[in-house]
Coordinates of C-alpha atoms and ligand atoms in Angstrom, one line a residue:
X7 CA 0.0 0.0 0.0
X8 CA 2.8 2.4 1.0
X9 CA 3.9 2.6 -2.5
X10 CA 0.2 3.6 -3.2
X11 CA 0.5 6.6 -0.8
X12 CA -0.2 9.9 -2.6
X13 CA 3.2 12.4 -2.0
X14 CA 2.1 15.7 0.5
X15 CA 4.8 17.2 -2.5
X16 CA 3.0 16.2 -5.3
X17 CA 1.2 19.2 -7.1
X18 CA -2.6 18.9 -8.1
X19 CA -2.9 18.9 -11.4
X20 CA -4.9 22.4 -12.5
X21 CA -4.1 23.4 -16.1
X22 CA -2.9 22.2 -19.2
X23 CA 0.8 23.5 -18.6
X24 CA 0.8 21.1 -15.9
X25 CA -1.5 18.5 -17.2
X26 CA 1.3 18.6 -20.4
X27 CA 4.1 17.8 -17.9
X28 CA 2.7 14.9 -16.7
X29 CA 1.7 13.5 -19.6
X30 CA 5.4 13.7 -20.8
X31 CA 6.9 12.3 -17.6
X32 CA 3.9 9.2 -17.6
X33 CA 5.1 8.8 -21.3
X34 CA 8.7 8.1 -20.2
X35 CA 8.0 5.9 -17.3
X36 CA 5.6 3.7 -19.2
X37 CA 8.0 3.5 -22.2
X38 CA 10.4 2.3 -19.5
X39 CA 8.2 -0.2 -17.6
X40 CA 6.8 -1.7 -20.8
X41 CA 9.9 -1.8 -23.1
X42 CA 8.6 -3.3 -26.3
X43 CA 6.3 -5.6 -24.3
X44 CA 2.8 -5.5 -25.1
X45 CA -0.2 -4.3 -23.1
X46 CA -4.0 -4.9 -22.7
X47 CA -6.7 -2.8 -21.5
X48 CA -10.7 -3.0 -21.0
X49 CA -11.8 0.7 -22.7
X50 CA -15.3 1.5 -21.2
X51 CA -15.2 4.6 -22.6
X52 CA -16.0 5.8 -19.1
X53 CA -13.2 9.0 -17.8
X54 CA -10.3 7.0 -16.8
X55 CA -10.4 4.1 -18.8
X56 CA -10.3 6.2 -22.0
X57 CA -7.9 9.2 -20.2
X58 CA -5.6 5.6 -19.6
X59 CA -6.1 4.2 -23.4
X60 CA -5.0 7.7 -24.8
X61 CA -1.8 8.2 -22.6
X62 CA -0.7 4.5 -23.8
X63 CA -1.7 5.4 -27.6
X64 CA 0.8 8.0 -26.9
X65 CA 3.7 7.0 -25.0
X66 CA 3.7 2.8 -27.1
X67 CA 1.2 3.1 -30.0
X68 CA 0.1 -0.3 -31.5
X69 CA 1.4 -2.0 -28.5
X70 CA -1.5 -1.3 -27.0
X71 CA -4.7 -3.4 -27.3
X72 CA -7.7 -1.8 -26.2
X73 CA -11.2 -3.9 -25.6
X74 CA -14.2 -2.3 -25.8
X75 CA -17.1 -4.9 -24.2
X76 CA -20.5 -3.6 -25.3
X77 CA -22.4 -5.3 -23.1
X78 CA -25.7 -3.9 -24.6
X79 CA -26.4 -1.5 -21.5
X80 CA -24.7 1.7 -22.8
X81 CA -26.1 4.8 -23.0
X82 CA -27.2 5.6 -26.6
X83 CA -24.4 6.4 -28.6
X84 CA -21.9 5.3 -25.8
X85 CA -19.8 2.2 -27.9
X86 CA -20.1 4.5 -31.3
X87 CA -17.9 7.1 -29.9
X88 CA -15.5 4.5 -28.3
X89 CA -14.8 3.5 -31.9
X90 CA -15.2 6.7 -33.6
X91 CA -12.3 8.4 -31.0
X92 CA -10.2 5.1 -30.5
X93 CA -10.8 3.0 -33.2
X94 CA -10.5 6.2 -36.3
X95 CA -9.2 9.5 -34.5
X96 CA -6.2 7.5 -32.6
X97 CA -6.4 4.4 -34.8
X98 CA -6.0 2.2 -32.2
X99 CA -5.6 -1.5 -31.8
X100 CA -9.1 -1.6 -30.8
X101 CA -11.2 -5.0 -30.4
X102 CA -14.5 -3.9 -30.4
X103 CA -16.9 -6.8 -28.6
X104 CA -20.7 -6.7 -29.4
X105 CA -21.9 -8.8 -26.5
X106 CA -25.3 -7.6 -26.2
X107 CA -27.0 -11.0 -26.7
X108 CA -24.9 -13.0 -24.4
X109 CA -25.6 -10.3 -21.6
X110 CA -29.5 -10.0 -22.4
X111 CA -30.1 -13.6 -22.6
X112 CA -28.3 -14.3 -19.7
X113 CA -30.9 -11.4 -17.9
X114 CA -33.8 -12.6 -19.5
X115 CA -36.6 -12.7 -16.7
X116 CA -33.7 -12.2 -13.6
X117 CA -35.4 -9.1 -11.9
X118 CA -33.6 -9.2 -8.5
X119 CA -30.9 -6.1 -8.5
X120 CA -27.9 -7.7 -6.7
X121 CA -28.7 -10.9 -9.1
X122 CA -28.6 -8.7 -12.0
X123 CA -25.2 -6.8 -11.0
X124 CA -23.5 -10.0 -10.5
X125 CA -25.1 -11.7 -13.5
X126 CA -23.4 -8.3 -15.5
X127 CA -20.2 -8.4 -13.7
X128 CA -19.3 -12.3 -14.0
X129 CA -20.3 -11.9 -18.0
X130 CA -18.0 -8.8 -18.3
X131 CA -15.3 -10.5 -16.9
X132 CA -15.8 -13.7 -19.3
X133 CA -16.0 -11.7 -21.8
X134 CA -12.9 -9.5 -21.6
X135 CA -11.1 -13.4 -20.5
X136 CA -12.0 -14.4 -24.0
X137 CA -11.0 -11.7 -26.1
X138 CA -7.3 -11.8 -23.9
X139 CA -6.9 -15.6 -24.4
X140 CA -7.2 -15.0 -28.4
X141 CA -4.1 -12.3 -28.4
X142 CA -0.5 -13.3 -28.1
X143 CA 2.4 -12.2 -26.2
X144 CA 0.3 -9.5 -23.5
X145 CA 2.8 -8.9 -20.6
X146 CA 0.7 -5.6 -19.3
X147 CA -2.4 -4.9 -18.4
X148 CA -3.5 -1.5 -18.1
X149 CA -5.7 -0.1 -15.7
X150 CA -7.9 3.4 -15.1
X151 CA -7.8 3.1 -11.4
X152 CA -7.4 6.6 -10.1
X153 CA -6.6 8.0 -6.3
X154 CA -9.9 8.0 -4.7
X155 CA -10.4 3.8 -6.0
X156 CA -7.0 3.2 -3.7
X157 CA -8.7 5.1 -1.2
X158 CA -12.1 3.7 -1.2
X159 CA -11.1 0.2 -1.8
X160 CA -12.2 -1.6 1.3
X161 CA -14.8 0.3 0.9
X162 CA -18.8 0.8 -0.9
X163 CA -17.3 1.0 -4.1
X164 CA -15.3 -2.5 -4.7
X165 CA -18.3 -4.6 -4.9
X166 CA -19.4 -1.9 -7.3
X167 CA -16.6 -2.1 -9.9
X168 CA -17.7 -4.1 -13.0
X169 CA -14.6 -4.5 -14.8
X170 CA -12.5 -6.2 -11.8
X171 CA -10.5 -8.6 -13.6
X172 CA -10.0 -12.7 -12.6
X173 CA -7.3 -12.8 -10.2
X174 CA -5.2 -15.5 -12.0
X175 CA -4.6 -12.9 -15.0
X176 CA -0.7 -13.1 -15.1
X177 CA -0.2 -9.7 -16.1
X178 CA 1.9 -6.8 -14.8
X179 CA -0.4 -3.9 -13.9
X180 CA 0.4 -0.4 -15.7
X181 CA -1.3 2.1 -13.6
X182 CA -0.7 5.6 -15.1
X183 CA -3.5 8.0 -12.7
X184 CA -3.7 5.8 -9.9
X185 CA -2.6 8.9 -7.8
X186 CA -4.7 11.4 -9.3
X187 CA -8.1 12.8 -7.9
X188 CA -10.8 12.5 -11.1
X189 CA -10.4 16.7 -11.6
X190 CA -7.3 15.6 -12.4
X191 CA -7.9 13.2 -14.8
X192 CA -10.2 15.6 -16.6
X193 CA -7.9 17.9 -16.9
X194 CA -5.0 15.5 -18.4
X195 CA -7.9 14.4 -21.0
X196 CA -8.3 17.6 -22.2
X197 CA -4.8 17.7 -22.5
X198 CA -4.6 14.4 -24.4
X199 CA -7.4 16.4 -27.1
X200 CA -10.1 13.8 -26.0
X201 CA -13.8 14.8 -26.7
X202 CA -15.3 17.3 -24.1
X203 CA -17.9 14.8 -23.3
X204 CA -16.5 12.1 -23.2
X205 CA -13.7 14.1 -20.4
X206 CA -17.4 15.4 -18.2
X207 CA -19.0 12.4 -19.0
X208 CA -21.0 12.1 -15.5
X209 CA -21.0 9.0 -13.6
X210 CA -22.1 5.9 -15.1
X211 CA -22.8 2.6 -13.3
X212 CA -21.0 -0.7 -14.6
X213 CA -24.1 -2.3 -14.9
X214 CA -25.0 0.4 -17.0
X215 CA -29.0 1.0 -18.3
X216 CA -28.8 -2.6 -16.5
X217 CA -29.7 -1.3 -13.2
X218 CA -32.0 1.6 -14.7
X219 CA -34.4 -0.9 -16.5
X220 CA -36.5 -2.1 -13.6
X221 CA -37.0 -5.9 -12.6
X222 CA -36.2 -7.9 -15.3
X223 CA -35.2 -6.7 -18.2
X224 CA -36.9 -6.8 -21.6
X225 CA -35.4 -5.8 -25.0
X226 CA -38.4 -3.7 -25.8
X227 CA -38.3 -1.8 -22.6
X228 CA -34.2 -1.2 -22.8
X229 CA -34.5 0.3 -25.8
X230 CA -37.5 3.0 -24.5
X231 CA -35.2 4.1 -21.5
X232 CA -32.2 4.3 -24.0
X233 CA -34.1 6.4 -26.3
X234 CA -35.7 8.6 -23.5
X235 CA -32.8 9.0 -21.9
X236 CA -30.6 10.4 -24.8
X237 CA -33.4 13.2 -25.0
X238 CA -33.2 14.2 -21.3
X239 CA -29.4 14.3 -22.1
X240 CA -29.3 16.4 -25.3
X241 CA -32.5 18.6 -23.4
X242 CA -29.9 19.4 -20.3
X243 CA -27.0 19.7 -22.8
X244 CA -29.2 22.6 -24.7
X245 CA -30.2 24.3 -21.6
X246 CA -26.8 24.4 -19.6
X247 CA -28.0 21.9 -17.1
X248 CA -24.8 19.2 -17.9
X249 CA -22.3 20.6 -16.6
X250 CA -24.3 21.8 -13.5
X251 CA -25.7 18.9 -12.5
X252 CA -24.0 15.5 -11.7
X253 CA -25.8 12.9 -12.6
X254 CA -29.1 12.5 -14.2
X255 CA -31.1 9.9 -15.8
X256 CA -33.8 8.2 -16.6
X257 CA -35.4 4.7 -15.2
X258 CA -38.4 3.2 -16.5
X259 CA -39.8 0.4 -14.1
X260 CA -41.6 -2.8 -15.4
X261 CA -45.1 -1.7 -15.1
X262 CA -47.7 -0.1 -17.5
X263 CA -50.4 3.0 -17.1
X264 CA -53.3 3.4 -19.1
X265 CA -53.1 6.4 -21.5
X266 CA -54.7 8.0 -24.6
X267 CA -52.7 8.2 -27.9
X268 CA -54.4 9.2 -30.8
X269 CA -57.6 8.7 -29.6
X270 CA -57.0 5.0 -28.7
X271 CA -56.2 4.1 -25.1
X272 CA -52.7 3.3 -25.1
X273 CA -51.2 1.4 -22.3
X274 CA -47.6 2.1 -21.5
X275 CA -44.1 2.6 -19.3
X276 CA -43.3 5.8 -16.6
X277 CA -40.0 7.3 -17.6
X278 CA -39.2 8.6 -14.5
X279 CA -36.3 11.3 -14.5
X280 CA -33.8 11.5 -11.5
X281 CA -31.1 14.2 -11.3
X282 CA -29.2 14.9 -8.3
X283 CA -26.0 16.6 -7.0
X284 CA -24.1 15.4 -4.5
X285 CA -20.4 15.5 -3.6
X286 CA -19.7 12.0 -3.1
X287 CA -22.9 10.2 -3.6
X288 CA -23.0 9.2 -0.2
X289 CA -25.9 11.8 0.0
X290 CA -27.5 13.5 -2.7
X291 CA -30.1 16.5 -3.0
X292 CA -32.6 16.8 -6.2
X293 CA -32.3 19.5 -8.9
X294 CA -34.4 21.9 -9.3
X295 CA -35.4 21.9 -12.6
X296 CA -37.5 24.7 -14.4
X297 CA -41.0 23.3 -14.6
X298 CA -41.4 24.6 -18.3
X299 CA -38.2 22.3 -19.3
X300 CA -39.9 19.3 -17.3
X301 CA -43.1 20.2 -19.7
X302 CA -41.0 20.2 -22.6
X303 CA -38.8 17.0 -21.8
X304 CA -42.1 15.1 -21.3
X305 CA -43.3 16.2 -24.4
X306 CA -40.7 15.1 -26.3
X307 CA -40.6 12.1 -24.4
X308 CA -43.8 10.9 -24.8
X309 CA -44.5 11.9 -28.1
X310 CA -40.7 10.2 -29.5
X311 CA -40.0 7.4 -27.2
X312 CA -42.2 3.9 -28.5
X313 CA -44.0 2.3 -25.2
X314 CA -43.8 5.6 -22.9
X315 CA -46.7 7.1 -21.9
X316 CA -45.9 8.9 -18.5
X317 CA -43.2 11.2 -17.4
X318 CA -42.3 11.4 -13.6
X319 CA -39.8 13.3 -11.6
X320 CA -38.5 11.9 -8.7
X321 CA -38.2 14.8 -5.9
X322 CA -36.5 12.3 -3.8
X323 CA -33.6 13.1 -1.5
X324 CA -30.6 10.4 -0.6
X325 CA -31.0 9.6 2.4
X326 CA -33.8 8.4 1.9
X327 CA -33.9 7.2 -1.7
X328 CA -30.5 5.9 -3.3
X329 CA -29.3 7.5 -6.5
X330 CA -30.0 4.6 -8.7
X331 CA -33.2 2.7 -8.3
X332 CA -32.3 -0.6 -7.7
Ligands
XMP31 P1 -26.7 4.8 -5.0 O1 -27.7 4.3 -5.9 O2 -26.1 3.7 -4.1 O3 -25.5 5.3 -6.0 O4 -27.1 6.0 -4.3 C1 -24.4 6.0 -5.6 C2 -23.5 6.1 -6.9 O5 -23.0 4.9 -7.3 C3 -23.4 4.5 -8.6 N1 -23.7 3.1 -8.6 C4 -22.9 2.2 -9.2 N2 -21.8 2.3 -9.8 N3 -21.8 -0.1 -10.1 C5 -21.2 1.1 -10.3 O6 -20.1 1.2 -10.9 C6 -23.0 -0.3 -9.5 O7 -23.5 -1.4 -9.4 C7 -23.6 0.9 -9.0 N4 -24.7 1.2 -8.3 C8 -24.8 2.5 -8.1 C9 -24.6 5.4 -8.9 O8 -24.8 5.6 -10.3 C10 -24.2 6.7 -8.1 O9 -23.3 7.5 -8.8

C-alpha cells in the first residue's frame, strides 16, 4: 500500500501546462516499464479508462490493445464514440466486442438487483477473458484506477466495480492515474485532445442502463429508456443543465399506465427522470429543474420514445432514496 501513498509534494494537477508535464513524464516511465512488451486494457469509454487508453496510444502506440465490451447497456451512442475516437481518430488497436446477446439472454426474466449486478459483472469478466486468451504475447495490463479507488477500496465502491478482472490474469499492472483525484484526470484528458464529453462524461454505473431498467429486463423496454434517456441528455445539454448537474437519468420500471394516444387508449411505461448533486454520492439533494423544461422533456418524451406514456420526476432526497433505483 505504502507505494500507493499519494506524496504531501505532489502538485494537483490544475491546467494544461501542468497536465502537459505529466503527460510527458507518464510517457517516459511507461516506455520504461513496458519496453517493447505488449499491453491490454478493458476501454469503457468511461473518464479514466479512456484518459488511460490515450496516454498509452501516446507513449507505445500499436502495443497497446484496447477492448471495448459492449455489453448492450450503454447509453445511446456510448460504444459508437469509443470506436469513432479510439478506433479512427487514434487508430488504435481496438477490439470492439458486441456482446449484447450473451448479456440479455443471460438477464432474460432475472429481476432481483444484486442478481442482475453479478449476473453483469461475471459476464463482463468472461467476456474481456476471452478476447485476452485470443491475443498473443500481453505482458501488461492496463488499468484506469485513479486516487480515490485506492482510497475507497475496502470500501462501498469495490463490490461496485464491474470490470475487476480474474485474479489468475498473469499480467503486470500499468497504472498511469492511480494517484490522481478525477479533476485531475479531466484535466490531463483535455490535455490528451479527447472529446469534451466524453472528459465530463457524468458517472455511469458498470451495470450500466442494466440497473435503470427495472426488474427484469426486456429488449423492448431497454430500448424505451435508451431512447428517453438520450433526449433528457441532449435537453440538459441545450439548456446548460450538464455541466451543473452531476448525474441525471432516466429509469423506466416494469409496469404499465393506461393512457390515450391518438384517440385509442394506449397502455404504456413511466420514464421517471432523476437528477441529483451530491459531492460524493454518499448523499445526494434533487435538482431543481425549471418546470417549463420538465413540460418540454415530457413532451418530447412521450411523443418520441415507443412504449412511454408517462413522465415522472422523482423529488426524492438520498437519504432516503439511493441514487439509482435498484
Ligand atoms: P446509489 O444508488 O447507491 O448510487 O445512491 C451512488 C453512486 O454509485 C453509482 N452506482 C454504481 N456504480 N456499479 C457502479 O459502478 C454499481 O453497481 C452501482 N450502483 C450505483 C450510482 O450511479 C451513483 O453514482
Amino acid at each position: 500500500m505504502s507505494g500507493n501513498v499519494r506524496p504531501e509534494s505532489m502538485q494537483r494537477i490544475t491546467t494544461l501546462e501542468l497536465a502537459n508535464a505529466f503527460i510527458d513524464e507518464q510517457i517516459k516511465e511507461i516506455r520504461a516499464q513496458v519496453g517493447d512488451g505488449k499491453v491490454l486494457l478493458a476501454l469503457s469509454g468511461g473518464v479514466d479508462s479512456s484518459v488511460v487508453a490515450a496516454l498509452l496510444i501516446k507513449a507505445i502506440g500499436k502495443q497497446l490493445t484496447c477492448v471495448h465490451v459492449n455489453h448492450g447497456l450503454m447509453r445511446k451512442g456510448e460504444s459508437e464514440q469509443v470506436i469513432e475516437v479510439f478506433g479512427k481518430q487514434l487508430d488504435a488497436n481496438l477490439v470492439y466486442v458486441d456482446a449484447t446477446d450473451r448479456f440479455l439472454d443471460l438477464l432474460a426474466g432475472v429481476s432481483e438487483p444484486e442478481k442482475k449486478r453479478k449476473i453483469i459483472g461475471a459476464e463482463f469478466i468472461k467476456v474481456f477473458d476471452e478476447e485476452a486468451a485470443k491475443l498473443n504475447g500481453i505482458g501488461f495490463l492496463a488499468q484506469g484506477t485513479i486516487y480515490p479507488d485506492i482510497l475507497e477500496s475496502d470500501g462501498v465502491k469495490a463490490h461496485h466495480n464491474v470490470g475487476g478482472l480474474p485474479e489468475d490474469m498473469q499480467f503486470e499492472l500499468v497504472e498511469p492515474v492511480k494517484l490522481l483525484y478525477k479533476d485531475e484526470v479531466r484535466v490531463v484528458g483535455d490535455a490528451l485532445g479527447l472529446p469534451h464529453g466524453m472528459v465530463y462524461r457524468q458517472p455511469f454505473p458498470g451495470p450500466g442502463l442494466g440497473v435503470r431498467c427495472l426488474g427484469a429486463i426486456t429488449r423492448d423496454r431497454l430500448h424505451a429508456l435508451r431512447e428517453a434517456d438520450a433526449i433528457l441528455r441532449e435537453e440538459f445539454d441545450k439548456n446548460g443543465l450538464a455541466g451543473k448537474v452531476w448525474q441525471y437519468f432516466i429509469a423506466v420500471p416494469d409496469m404499465k399506465s393506461v393512457g390515450v394516444k391518438d384517440g385509442k387508449r394506449y397502455e404504456g411505461w413511466p420514464a421517471i427522470i432523476r437528477a441529483v448533486n451530491t459531492m460524493d454520492a454518499m448523499t445526494a439533494t434533487v435538482e431543481n429543474i425549471p418546470f417549463e423544461l420538465l413540460q418540454h422533456i415530457t413532451e418530447r418524451i412521450t411523443h418520441e420514445v415507443d412504449g412511454i406514456n408517462r413522465v415522472l420526476y422523482d423529488l426524492t432526497p438520498k437519504p432516503i432514496g439511493t441514487i439509482e433505483w435498484e
